[in-house]
């Protein structure tokens, strides 16, 4: 008889295809068939069950604890009453002797302060007002016919009377001396000019001197801060005083 692969006992299969010992499924038809189910075989193997008999044991009655007799404590002995000490008679304090009164010392009268003679305040000399700088006449030279002037003198003339200075310089040749403030040379745009300013103080009006293209290399050799003299034709004013057709004199 073949063995069960689960419990290893030689067994046969029941009607429900299970091991008769452990109930493991036996699907092979090589096992011998038993005409009972696994459940029927288990019921035959189990003894008839009887209901268990429950014995009731009476609970033990606790014995009463013996009562303890109270221990009597001895009564405290009374303390003896304190004996009062005799009081000593207080001695009378001596009366303080009166201090002699001091007579007030009269304060000396303050000495009169000497009257100081009032000194006369010095008279302030009036500060003379600065005289205004004379306005240049802007007259042409008799030999060259050009008006020799500096950037500062042009500023004085324009600040005094702009319209009169413009009318006097129209179509005139100017020979202006000043400090190079800016150099612009752009040959591809045909723009060549320099700005002249005053050598001593910043002025309101700069002079813009425009050159032809042929003077570009000469202007490129100039440096800012250099003092030069430029001759050209007066062409009015906008933000600057304008000169055109200019050449470098020195």
PDB file of C-alpha atoms in Angstrom:
ATOM      1  CA  UNK A   1       0.000   0.000   0.000  1.00  0.00           C
ATOM      2  CA  UNK A   2       1.520   3.366  -0.930  1.00  0.00           C
ATOM      3  CA  UNK A   3       2.408   5.949   1.732  1.00  0.00           C
ATOM      4  CA  UNK A   4       0.863   9.380   2.274  1.00  0.00           C
ATOM      5  CA  UNK A   5       3.183  12.195   1.088  1.00  0.00           C
ATOM      6  CA  UNK A   6       2.094  14.291   4.086  1.00  0.00           C
ATOM      7  CA  UNK A   7       2.115  12.001   7.154  1.00  0.00           C
ATOM      8  CA  UNK A   8       4.203   9.115   5.714  1.00  0.00           C
ATOM      9  CA  UNK A   9       1.693   6.384   6.801  1.00  0.00           C
ATOM     10  CA  UNK A  10       0.588   3.592   4.529  1.00  0.00           C
ATOM     11  CA  UNK A  11      -2.842   4.679   3.611  1.00  0.00           C
ATOM     12  CA  UNK A  12      -5.802   4.431   1.267  1.00  0.00           C
ATOM     13  CA  UNK A  13      -7.950   7.179  -0.108  1.00  0.00           C
ATOM     14  CA  UNK A  14     -11.466   7.842   1.144  1.00  0.00           C
ATOM     15  CA  UNK A  15     -14.504   8.633  -0.906  1.00  0.00           C
ATOM     16  CA  UNK A  16     -13.647  12.315  -0.735  1.00  0.00           C
ATOM     17  CA  UNK A  17     -10.086  11.578  -2.056  1.00  0.00           C
ATOM     18  CA  UNK A  18      -8.328  12.218   1.295  1.00  0.00           C
ATOM     19  CA  UNK A  19      -5.772  10.334   3.446  1.00  0.00           C
ATOM     20  CA  UNK A  20      -7.550   8.197   6.038  1.00  0.00           C
ATOM     21  CA  UNK A  21      -5.045   9.352   8.718  1.00  0.00           C
ATOM     22  CA  UNK A  22      -4.357  13.072   8.128  1.00  0.00           C
ATOM     23  CA  UNK A  23      -6.923  14.078   5.494  1.00  0.00           C
ATOM     24  CA  UNK A  24      -4.279  15.133   2.951  1.00  0.00           C
ATOM     25  CA  UNK A  25      -5.714  15.174  -0.600  1.00  0.00           C
ATOM     26  CA  UNK A  26      -4.787  12.052  -2.582  1.00  0.00           C
ATOM     27  CA  UNK A  27      -5.511  12.621  -6.259  1.00  0.00           C
ATOM     28  CA  UNK A  28      -3.712   9.531  -7.631  1.00  0.00           C
ATOM     29  CA  UNK A  29      -6.002   6.572  -8.474  1.00  0.00           C
ATOM     30  CA  UNK A  30      -3.250   4.147  -7.376  1.00  0.00           C
ATOM     31  CA  UNK A  31      -4.452   4.287  -3.747  1.00  0.00           C
ATOM     32  CA  UNK A  32      -6.911   1.712  -2.588  1.00  0.00           C
ATOM     33  CA  UNK A  33     -10.393   3.183  -2.176  1.00  0.00           C
ATOM     34  CA  UNK A  34     -12.226   3.164   1.174  1.00  0.00           C
ATOM     35  CA  UNK A  35     -16.023   3.380   1.007  1.00  0.00           C
ATOM     36  CA  UNK A  36     -16.127   6.028   3.723  1.00  0.00           C
ATOM     37  CA  UNK A  37     -15.274   9.682   3.999  1.00  0.00           C
ATOM     38  CA  UNK A  38     -12.441  11.119   6.051  1.00  0.00           C
ATOM     39  CA  UNK A  39     -14.938  12.685   8.448  1.00  0.00           C
ATOM     40  CA  UNK A  40     -16.669   9.290   9.068  1.00  0.00           C
ATOM     41  CA  UNK A  41     -13.353   7.646   9.838  1.00  0.00           C
ATOM     42  CA  UNK A  42     -12.494  10.397  12.336  1.00  0.00           C
ATOM     43  CA  UNK A  43     -15.808   9.990  14.133  1.00  0.00           C
ATOM     44  CA  UNK A  44     -15.220   6.210  14.468  1.00  0.00           C
ATOM     45  CA  UNK A  45     -11.754   6.717  15.899  1.00  0.00           C
ATOM     46  CA  UNK A  46     -12.844   9.259  18.556  1.00  0.00           C
ATOM     47  CA  UNK A  47     -14.196   7.733  21.831  1.00  0.00           C
ATOM     48  CA  UNK A  48     -17.710   8.586  22.897  1.00  0.00           C
ATOM     49  CA  UNK A  49     -17.579  11.929  24.606  1.00  0.00           C
ATOM     50  CA  UNK A  50     -19.028  12.251  28.057  1.00  0.00           C
ATOM     51  CA  UNK A  51     -19.905  15.567  29.643  1.00  0.00           C
ATOM     52  CA  UNK A  52     -17.268  16.539  32.205  1.00  0.00           C
ATOM     53  CA  UNK A  53     -18.279  16.460  35.865  1.00  0.00           C
ATOM     54  CA  UNK A  54     -17.612  19.757  37.594  1.00  0.00           C
ATOM     55  CA  UNK A  55     -16.877  19.478  41.298  1.00  0.00           C
ATOM     56  CA  UNK A  56     -17.672  22.491  43.442  1.00  0.00           C
ATOM     57  CA  UNK A  57     -15.338  23.002  46.410  1.00  0.00           C
ATOM     58  CA  UNK A  58     -16.478  25.219  49.271  1.00  0.00           C
ATOM     59  CA  UNK A  59     -14.388  28.302  49.766  1.00  0.00           C
ATOM     60  CA  UNK A  60     -12.412  28.299  53.045  1.00  0.00           C
ATOM     61  CA  UNK A  61     -13.763  30.611  55.733  1.00  0.00           C
ATOM     62  CA  UNK A  62     -11.025  33.049  56.872  1.00  0.00           C
ATOM     63  CA  UNK A  63     -10.192  32.796  60.573  1.00  0.00           C
ATOM     64  CA  UNK A  64     -10.795  35.966  62.604  1.00  0.00           C
ATOM     65  CA  UNK A  65      -7.666  37.885  63.466  1.00  0.00           C
ATOM     66  CA  UNK A  66      -6.929  38.141  67.201  1.00  0.00           C
ATOM     67  CA  UNK A  67      -7.585  41.549  68.691  1.00  0.00           C
ATOM     68  CA  UNK A  68      -4.527  43.341  69.993  1.00  0.00           C
ATOM     69  CA  UNK A  69      -4.666  44.722  73.491  1.00  0.00           C
ATOM     70  CA  UNK A  70      -3.900  48.463  73.621  1.00  0.00           C
ATOM     71  CA  UNK A  71      -0.566  49.354  75.172  1.00  0.00           C
ATOM     72  CA  UNK A  72      -0.927  51.955  77.895  1.00  0.00           C
ATOM     73  CA  UNK A  73       1.589  54.755  77.719  1.00  0.00           C
ATOM     74  CA  UNK A  74       2.855  56.267  80.999  1.00  0.00           C
ATOM     75  CA  UNK A  75       1.464  59.672  81.846  1.00  0.00           C
ATOM     76  CA  UNK A  76       4.009  62.538  81.507  1.00  0.00           C
ATOM     77  CA  UNK A  77       5.323  63.934  84.781  1.00  0.00           C
ATOM     78  CA  UNK A  78       4.337  67.592  85.400  1.00  0.00           C
ATOM     79  CA  UNK A  79       7.184  70.080  84.907  1.00  0.00           C
ATOM     80  CA  UNK A  80       8.065  72.216  87.965  1.00  0.00           C
ATOM     81  CA  UNK A  81       6.809  75.799  87.840  1.00  0.00           C
ATOM     82  CA  UNK A  82       9.583  78.377  87.173  1.00  0.00           C
ATOM     83  CA  UNK A  83      10.654  80.453  90.179  1.00  0.00           C
ATOM     84  CA  UNK A  84      10.299  84.191  89.374  1.00  0.00           C
ATOM     85  CA  UNK A  85      13.527  86.187  89.699  1.00  0.00           C
ATOM     86  CA  UNK A  86      13.430  89.336  91.877  1.00  0.00           C
ATOM     87  CA  UNK A  87      13.098  92.546  89.877  1.00  0.00           C
ATOM     88  CA  UNK A  88      15.866  95.162  90.234  1.00  0.00           C
ATOM     89  CA  UNK A  89      14.881  98.760  90.794  1.00  0.00           C
ATOM     90  CA  UNK A  90      15.668 100.916  87.758  1.00  0.00           C
ATOM     91  CA  UNK A  91      18.180 103.688  88.420  1.00  0.00           C
ATOM     92  CA  UNK A  92      17.020 107.183  87.301  1.00  0.00           C
ATOM     93  CA  UNK A  93      18.913 108.532  84.264  1.00  0.00           C
ATOM     94  CA  UNK A  94      20.809 111.836  84.851  1.00  0.00           C
ATOM     95  CA  UNK A  95      19.219 114.853  83.214  1.00  0.00           C
ATOM     96  CA  UNK A  96      21.336 116.388  80.349  1.00  0.00           C
ATOM     97  CA  UNK A  97      22.964 119.703  81.079  1.00  0.00           C
ATOM     98  CA  UNK A  98      21.558 122.613  79.004  1.00  0.00           C
ATOM     99  CA  UNK A  99      23.863 123.808  76.213  1.00  0.00           C
ATOM    100  CA  UNK A 100      24.712 127.509  76.125  1.00  0.00           C
ATOM    101  CA  UNK A 101      22.977 129.375  73.341  1.00  0.00           C
ATOM    102  CA  UNK A 102      25.289 130.960  70.725  1.00  0.00           C
ATOM    103  CA  UNK A 103      24.650 134.519  69.694  1.00  0.00           C
ATOM    104  CA  UNK A 104      24.193 134.956  65.886  1.00  0.00           C
ATOM    105  CA  UNK A 105      27.140 136.599  64.121  1.00  0.00           C
ATOM    106  CA  UNK A 106      25.954 139.454  61.858  1.00  0.00           C
ATOM    107  CA  UNK A 107      26.846 138.953  58.159  1.00  0.00           C
ATOM    108  CA  UNK A 108      29.061 141.688  56.629  1.00  0.00           C
ATOM    109  CA  UNK A 109      27.306 143.992  54.185  1.00  0.00           C
ATOM    110  CA  UNK A 110      28.247 143.318  50.515  1.00  0.00           C
ATOM    111  CA  UNK A 111      30.679 145.775  49.043  1.00  0.00           C
ATOM    112  CA  UNK A 112      29.193 147.879  46.219  1.00  0.00           C
ATOM    113  CA  UNK A 113      30.290 146.718  42.757  1.00  0.00           C
ATOM    114  CA  UNK A 114      32.204 149.349  40.790  1.00  0.00           C
ATOM    115  CA  UNK A 115      30.358 150.641  37.771  1.00  0.00           C
ATOM    116  CA  UNK A 116      32.100 149.859  34.524  1.00  0.00           C
ATOM    117  CA  UNK A 117      32.141 152.473  31.878  1.00  0.00           C
ATOM    118  CA  UNK A 118      30.508 151.257  28.673  1.00  0.00           C
ATOM    119  CA  UNK A 119      33.014 150.980  25.888  1.00  0.00           C
ATOM    120  CA  UNK A 120      31.851 152.327  22.527  1.00  0.00           C
ATOM    121  CA  UNK A 121      31.274 149.613  19.944  1.00  0.00           C
ATOM    122  CA  UNK A 122      33.680 149.809  17.006  1.00  0.00           C
ATOM    123  CA  UNK A 123      32.085 150.897  13.811  1.00  0.00           C
ATOM    124  CA  UNK A 124      32.189 148.305  11.013  1.00  0.00           C
ATOM    125  CA  UNK A 125      33.610 149.490   7.784  1.00  0.00           C
ATOM    126  CA  UNK A 126      31.380 148.746   4.818  1.00  0.00           C
ATOM    127  CA  UNK A 127      32.651 145.950   2.592  1.00  0.00           C
ATOM    128  CA  UNK A 128      33.108 147.293  -0.881  1.00  0.00           C
ATOM    129  CA  UNK A 129      31.104 145.439  -3.479  1.00  0.00           C
ATOM    130  CA  UNK A 130      33.167 143.805  -6.219  1.00  0.00           C
ATOM    131  CA  UNK A 131      33.162 145.782  -9.367  1.00  0.00           C
ATOM    132  CA  UNK A 132      31.665 143.943 -12.331  1.00  0.00           C
ATOM    133  CA  UNK A 133      34.138 142.809 -14.962  1.00  0.00           C
ATOM    134  CA  UNK A 134      34.188 145.131 -17.951  1.00  0.00           C
ATOM    135  CA  UNK A 135      32.385 143.841 -21.021  1.00  0.00           C
ATOM    136  CA  UNK A 136      34.792 143.470 -23.972  1.00  0.00           C
ATOM    137  CA  UNK A 137      34.114 145.669 -27.009  1.00  0.00           C
ATOM    138  CA  UNK A 138      34.629 142.785 -29.520  1.00  0.00           C
ATOM    139  CA  UNK A 139      36.255 144.970 -32.163  1.00  0.00           C
ATOM    140  CA  UNK A 140      38.107 143.411 -35.153  1.00  0.00           C
ATOM    141  CA  UNK A 141      41.866 143.824 -35.533  1.00  0.00           C
ATOM    142  CA  UNK A 142      42.825 146.373 -38.207  1.00  0.00           C
ATOM    143  CA  UNK A 143      45.402 144.066 -39.825  1.00  0.00           C
ATOM    144  CA  UNK A 144      43.567 140.724 -40.060  1.00  0.00           C
ATOM    145  CA  UNK A 145      39.951 141.837 -39.622  1.00  0.00           C
ATOM    146  CA  UNK A 146      39.377 139.022 -37.078  1.00  0.00           C
ATOM    147  CA  UNK A 147      38.071 139.596 -33.539  1.00  0.00           C
ATOM    148  CA  UNK A 148      40.627 138.163 -31.065  1.00  0.00           C
ATOM    149  CA  UNK A 149      38.841 137.066 -27.902  1.00  0.00           C
ATOM    150  CA  UNK A 150      38.974 134.429 -25.144  1.00  0.00           C
ATOM    151  CA  UNK A 151      36.205 132.060 -24.046  1.00  0.00           C
ATOM    152  CA  UNK A 152      35.852 134.007 -20.787  1.00  0.00           C
ATOM    153  CA  UNK A 153      35.407 137.335 -22.642  1.00  0.00           C
ATOM    154  CA  UNK A 154      32.712 135.772 -24.846  1.00  0.00           C
ATOM    155  CA  UNK A 155      30.894 134.649 -21.698  1.00  0.00           C
ATOM    156  CA  UNK A 156      31.008 138.178 -20.272  1.00  0.00           C
ATOM    157  CA  UNK A 157      29.537 139.599 -23.467  1.00  0.00           C
ATOM    158  CA  UNK A 158      26.763 136.963 -23.693  1.00  0.00           C
ATOM    159  CA  UNK A 159      25.830 137.252 -19.989  1.00  0.00           C
ATOM    160  CA  UNK A 160      25.640 141.066 -20.243  1.00  0.00           C
ATOM    161  CA  UNK A 161      23.475 141.222 -23.411  1.00  0.00           C
ATOM    162  CA  UNK A 162      23.066 138.051 -25.449  1.00  0.00           C
ATOM    163  CA  UNK A 163      21.114 139.641 -28.307  1.00  0.00           C
ATOM    164  CA  UNK A 164      23.573 142.521 -28.698  1.00  0.00           C
ATOM    165  CA  UNK A 165      26.575 140.153 -28.680  1.00  0.00           C
ATOM    166  CA  UNK A 166      24.954 137.904 -31.290  1.00  0.00           C
ATOM    167  CA  UNK A 167      24.184 140.887 -33.566  1.00  0.00           C
ATOM    168  CA  UNK A 168      27.722 142.230 -33.233  1.00  0.00           C
ATOM    169  CA  UNK A 169      29.393 138.868 -34.070  1.00  0.00           C
ATOM    170  CA  UNK A 170      27.158 137.760 -36.959  1.00  0.00           C
ATOM    171  CA  UNK A 171      29.222 136.904 -40.079  1.00  0.00           C
ATOM    172  CA  UNK A 172      32.421 137.961 -38.288  1.00  0.00           C
ATOM    173  CA  UNK A 173      35.696 136.018 -38.158  1.00  0.00           C
ATOM    174  CA  UNK A 174      36.663 135.082 -34.561  1.00  0.00           C
ATOM    175  CA  UNK A 175      40.041 134.096 -33.212  1.00  0.00           C
ATOM    176  CA  UNK A 176      39.138 132.355 -29.921  1.00  0.00           C
ATOM    177  CA  UNK A 177      41.629 131.134 -27.294  1.00  0.00           C
ATOM    178  CA  UNK A 178      40.590 128.510 -24.734  1.00  0.00           C
ATOM    179  CA  UNK A 179      41.208 125.083 -23.203  1.00  0.00           C
ATOM    180  CA  UNK A 180      40.322 121.935 -25.134  1.00  0.00           C
ATOM    181  CA  UNK A 181      37.481 120.248 -23.233  1.00  0.00           C
ATOM    182  CA  UNK A 182      36.272 117.647 -25.761  1.00  0.00           C
ATOM    183  CA  UNK A 183      37.538 116.260 -29.088  1.00  0.00           C
ATOM    184  CA  UNK A 184      35.211 114.482 -31.555  1.00  0.00           C
ATOM    185  CA  UNK A 185      36.629 113.033 -34.811  1.00  0.00           C
ATOM    186  CA  UNK A 186      34.317 110.742 -36.847  1.00  0.00           C
ATOM    187  CA  UNK A 187      35.573 110.707 -40.418  1.00  0.00           C
ATOM    188  CA  UNK A 188      32.977 108.195 -41.691  1.00  0.00           C
ATOM    189  CA  UNK A 189      30.227 110.614 -40.588  1.00  0.00           C
ATOM    190  CA  UNK A 190      32.175 113.743 -41.594  1.00  0.00           C
ATOM    191  CA  UNK A 191      32.015 115.123 -38.026  1.00  0.00           C
ATOM    192  CA  UNK A 192      35.078 116.907 -36.654  1.00  0.00           C
ATOM    193  CA  UNK A 193      34.811 119.451 -33.823  1.00  0.00           C
ATOM    194  CA  UNK A 194      36.289 120.478 -30.470  1.00  0.00           C
ATOM    195  CA  UNK A 195      34.811 122.305 -27.462  1.00  0.00           C
ATOM    196  CA  UNK A 196      36.739 125.198 -25.950  1.00  0.00           C
ATOM    197  CA  UNK A 197      36.233 126.254 -22.309  1.00  0.00           C
ATOM    198  CA  UNK A 198      37.768 128.814 -19.948  1.00  0.00           C
ATOM    199  CA  UNK A 199      41.127 128.014 -18.386  1.00  0.00           C
ATOM    200  CA  UNK A 200      40.374 129.441 -14.901  1.00  0.00           C
ATOM    201  CA  UNK A 201      36.754 128.626 -14.081  1.00  0.00           C
ATOM    202  CA  UNK A 202      33.856 126.675 -15.612  1.00  0.00           C
ATOM    203  CA  UNK A 203      31.824 128.958 -17.839  1.00  0.00           C
ATOM    204  CA  UNK A 204      28.184 128.896 -18.881  1.00  0.00           C
ATOM    205  CA  UNK A 205      29.054 129.048 -22.580  1.00  0.00           C
ATOM    206  CA  UNK A 206      31.519 126.774 -24.361  1.00  0.00           C
ATOM    207  CA  UNK A 207      32.632 127.392 -27.950  1.00  0.00           C
ATOM    208  CA  UNK A 208      32.034 124.605 -30.475  1.00  0.00           C
ATOM    209  CA  UNK A 209      34.584 124.807 -33.308  1.00  0.00           C
ATOM    210  CA  UNK A 210      33.668 122.722 -36.396  1.00  0.00           C
ATOM    211  CA  UNK A 211      36.437 121.669 -38.852  1.00  0.00           C
ATOM    212  CA  UNK A 212      36.480 120.192 -42.341  1.00  0.00           C
ATOM    213  CA  UNK A 213      37.359 116.515 -42.894  1.00  0.00           C
ATOM    214  CA  UNK A 214      40.929 117.329 -43.938  1.00  0.00           C
ATOM    215  CA  UNK A 215      41.705 118.607 -40.402  1.00  0.00           C
ATOM    216  CA  UNK A 216      40.751 115.281 -38.748  1.00  0.00           C
ATOM    217  CA  UNK A 217      44.359 113.997 -38.263  1.00  0.00           C
ATOM    218  CA  UNK A 218      45.400 117.362 -36.792  1.00  0.00           C
ATOM    219  CA  UNK A 219      42.531 117.276 -34.277  1.00  0.00           C
ATOM    220  CA  UNK A 220      43.316 113.675 -33.302  1.00  0.00           C
ATOM    221  CA  UNK A 221      46.737 114.829 -32.037  1.00  0.00           C
ATOM    222  CA  UNK A 222      45.174 117.246 -29.529  1.00  0.00           C
ATOM    223  CA  UNK A 223      44.728 116.352 -25.848  1.00  0.00           C
ATOM    224  CA  UNK A 224      42.086 117.502 -23.361  1.00  0.00           C
ATOM    225  CA  UNK A 225      43.320 120.386 -21.185  1.00  0.00           C
ATOM    226  CA  UNK A 226      45.583 121.814 -23.873  1.00  0.00           C
ATOM    227  CA  UNK A 227      45.282 125.551 -24.597  1.00  0.00           C
ATOM    228  CA  UNK A 228      44.785 126.370 -28.295  1.00  0.00           C
ATOM    229  CA  UNK A 229      43.674 129.252 -30.523  1.00  0.00           C
ATOM    230  CA  UNK A 230      41.074 128.557 -33.216  1.00  0.00           C
ATOM    231  CA  UNK A 231      40.010 130.889 -36.054  1.00  0.00           C
ATOM    232  CA  UNK A 232      36.624 130.502 -37.709  1.00  0.00           C
ATOM    233  CA  UNK A 233      33.379 132.124 -38.764  1.00  0.00           C
ATOM    234  CA  UNK A 234      30.737 132.910 -36.131  1.00  0.00           C
ATOM    235  CA  UNK A 235      27.524 130.900 -36.772  1.00  0.00           C
ATOM    236  CA  UNK A 236      25.198 131.814 -33.870  1.00  0.00           C
ATOM    237  CA  UNK A 237      24.524 129.984 -30.617  1.00  0.00           C
ATOM    238  CA  UNK A 238      22.360 127.193 -29.204  1.00  0.00           C
ATOM    239  CA  UNK A 239      23.645 125.373 -26.143  1.00  0.00           C
ATOM    240  CA  UNK A 240      27.134 126.510 -27.153  1.00  0.00           C
ATOM    241  CA  UNK A 241      28.603 129.362 -29.182  1.00  0.00           C
ATOM    242  CA  UNK A 242      29.108 127.933 -32.680  1.00  0.00           C
ATOM    243  CA  UNK A 243      32.003 128.537 -35.083  1.00  0.00           C
ATOM    244  CA  UNK A 244      32.384 126.863 -38.488  1.00  0.00           C
ATOM    245  CA  UNK A 245      35.083 126.579 -41.163  1.00  0.00           C
ATOM    246  CA  UNK A 246      37.659 126.579 -38.382  1.00  0.00           C
ATOM    247  CA  UNK A 247      41.429 126.148 -38.509  1.00  0.00           C
ATOM    248  CA  UNK A 248      44.000 125.764 -35.715  1.00  0.00           C
ATOM    249  CA  UNK A 249      46.138 128.893 -35.349  1.00  0.00           C
ATOM    250  CA  UNK A 250      48.312 127.744 -32.459  1.00  0.00           C
TER     251      UNK A 250
END
